[in-house]
Amino acid sequence: MRPTISADVRRALAERIRYYQELGIYDFYRRDAVATGSETSGVLSPEIPIQPEQREDMSPRKATARAVPEENIFEVIASRPETGVNDPVRALKMIREDLGDCTRCRLAKQGRKQIVFGVGNPNADLMFIGEAPGANEDQQGEPFVGRAGQLLTNMIKAMGLERSQVYIANIIKCRPPNNRTPERDECETCSPFLMRQVATIKPKAIVALGAVAARTLLAINDSMSNLRGRWYEFKPTGVRSNDPSWEGAKLAVTYHPAFLLRDPRQKKEAWKDLQMVMKELGLKAPAKTPES
Ligand code: SF4
């Protein structure tokens, strides 16, 4: 028997849904209340991964929120704007529009010049995800364009690809002041948009560049030496792709190019990581390792 949900709880849940939508989170799953025997246990959970067979999709919005009577309060749940849009170029544009002139976290008011959304091939098999824009990226509105960006471009070329063939983004889209490490809450606020980008692009493989990207994407707080050198199964948290046949990406971890500039001896190790990715994607290894 379906549990009864009181008007107060329904109202609270509707508020919560609207709050998450403000944050760019649209896909919700309702956990079975019977499991805990409490009416409030039918909690809406955008962040906790739940096995597909346990998921119950909430109804998409059929009318505007204000017009919906209280008894149909769950009908206010809107689809992500890009839901059902199979053209990734259009879908990415819609995600960018949904992000707008974002002020969802404190970085909006800490000197950013512009939002750095992401760049590259919307149909890419390979995505690189870094930490945050730096000064050059903030200036130009494109991720990885400074010295570290040049090194990343060289790494991509060494894999036998052009930069335009991959998609490059960061966990957060605004430059932190003095290039400080992003705070956890900033990553949590911004990353739902990245998750939607990943679900739209549907890459076969993702390379997380550096510890912040790796820890945020994998939700594992471990050292780089432990995180590198193996594959992880990755599904974007809290969002499903339009394409049910896409089962997620394989994710590998390597050093951030900025770290490699500071400690060039680690380039050899990074090259091993990239060779693992090349093997997975069937890319032809060039004759020699990159010089820079
Ligand atoms: S970092 Fe992300 S969440 Fe924060 S203001 Fe920029 S775009 Fe918005």
JSON list of C-alpha atoms and ligand atoms in Angstrom, two decimals, residues 99 101-109 112 115 171-175 186 189-191 193, ligand 1:
[
{"chain": "A", "resi": 99, "resn": "LEU", "atom": "CA", "xyz": [23.30, 28.15, -15.93]},
{"chain": "A", "resi": 101, "resn": "ASP", "atom": "CA", "xyz": [24.79, 34.48, -15.23]},
{"chain": "A", "resi": 102, "resn": "CYS", "atom": "CA", "xyz": [25.18, 32.10, -12.32]},
{"chain": "A", "resi": 103, "resn": "THR", "atom": "CA", "xyz": [25.42, 33.39, -8.77]},
{"chain": "A", "resi": 104, "resn": "ARG", "atom": "CA", "xyz": [24.72, 30.07, -7.06]},
{"chain": "A", "resi": 105, "resn": "CYS", "atom": "CA", "xyz": [27.96, 30.10, -5.09]},
{"chain": "A", "resi": 106, "resn": "ARG", "atom": "CA", "xyz": [30.29, 32.72, -3.59]},
{"chain": "A", "resi": 107, "resn": "LEU", "atom": "CA", "xyz": [32.69, 32.59, -6.55]},
{"chain": "A", "resi": 108, "resn": "ALA", "atom": "CA", "xyz": [30.28, 34.74, -8.53]},
{"chain": "A", "resi": 109, "resn": "LYS", "atom": "CA", "xyz": [31.25, 37.66, -6.34]},
{"chain": "A", "resi": 112, "resn": "ARG", "atom": "CA", "xyz": [35.43, 36.22, -11.80]},
{"chain": "A", "resi": 115, "resn": "ILE", "atom": "CA", "xyz": [31.85, 31.73, -16.52]},
{"chain": "A", "resi": 171, "resn": "ILE", "atom": "CA", "xyz": [34.50, 20.85, -11.93]},
{"chain": "A", "resi": 172, "resn": "ILE", "atom": "CA", "xyz": [33.73, 24.50, -11.24]},
{"chain": "A", "resi": 173, "resn": "LYS", "atom": "CA", "xyz": [33.16, 27.18, -13.82]},
{"chain": "A", "resi": 174, "resn": "CYS", "atom": "CA", "xyz": [34.38, 30.34, -12.12]},
{"chain": "A", "resi": 175, "resn": "ARG", "atom": "CA", "xyz": [37.92, 31.28, -11.15]},
{"chain": "A", "resi": 186, "resn": "GLU", "atom": "CA", "xyz": [31.54, 25.23, -4.37]},
{"chain": "A", "resi": 189, "resn": "THR", "atom": "CA", "xyz": [27.01, 23.58, -6.12]},
{"chain": "A", "resi": 190, "resn": "CYS", "atom": "CA", "xyz": [28.61, 23.80, -9.54]},
{"chain": "A", "resi": 191, "resn": "SER", "atom": "CA", "xyz": [29.15, 20.15, -10.49]},
{"chain": "A", "resi": 193, "resn": "PHE", "atom": "CA", "xyz": [25.92, 21.37, -14.47]},
{"chain": "B", "resi": 1, "resn": "SF4", "atom": "S1", "xyz": [31.39, 28.40, -9.76]},
{"chain": "B", "resi": 1, "resn": "SF4", "atom": "FE1", "xyz": [29.60, 27.44, -10.69]},
{"chain": "B", "resi": 1, "resn": "SF4", "atom": "S2", "xyz": [28.00, 27.57, -9.12]},
{"chain": "B", "resi": 1, "resn": "SF4", "atom": "FE2", "xyz": [29.59, 29.03, -8.55]},
{"chain": "B", "resi": 1, "resn": "SF4", "atom": "S3", "xyz": [28.91, 30.96, -9.46]},
{"chain": "B", "resi": 1, "resn": "SF4", "atom": "FE3", "xyz": [30.30, 29.97, -10.93]},
{"chain": "B", "resi": 1, "resn": "SF4", "atom": "S4", "xyz": [28.97, 28.83, -12.33]},
{"chain": "B", "resi": 1, "resn": "SF4", "atom": "FE4", "xyz": [27.76, 29.33, -10.48]}
]
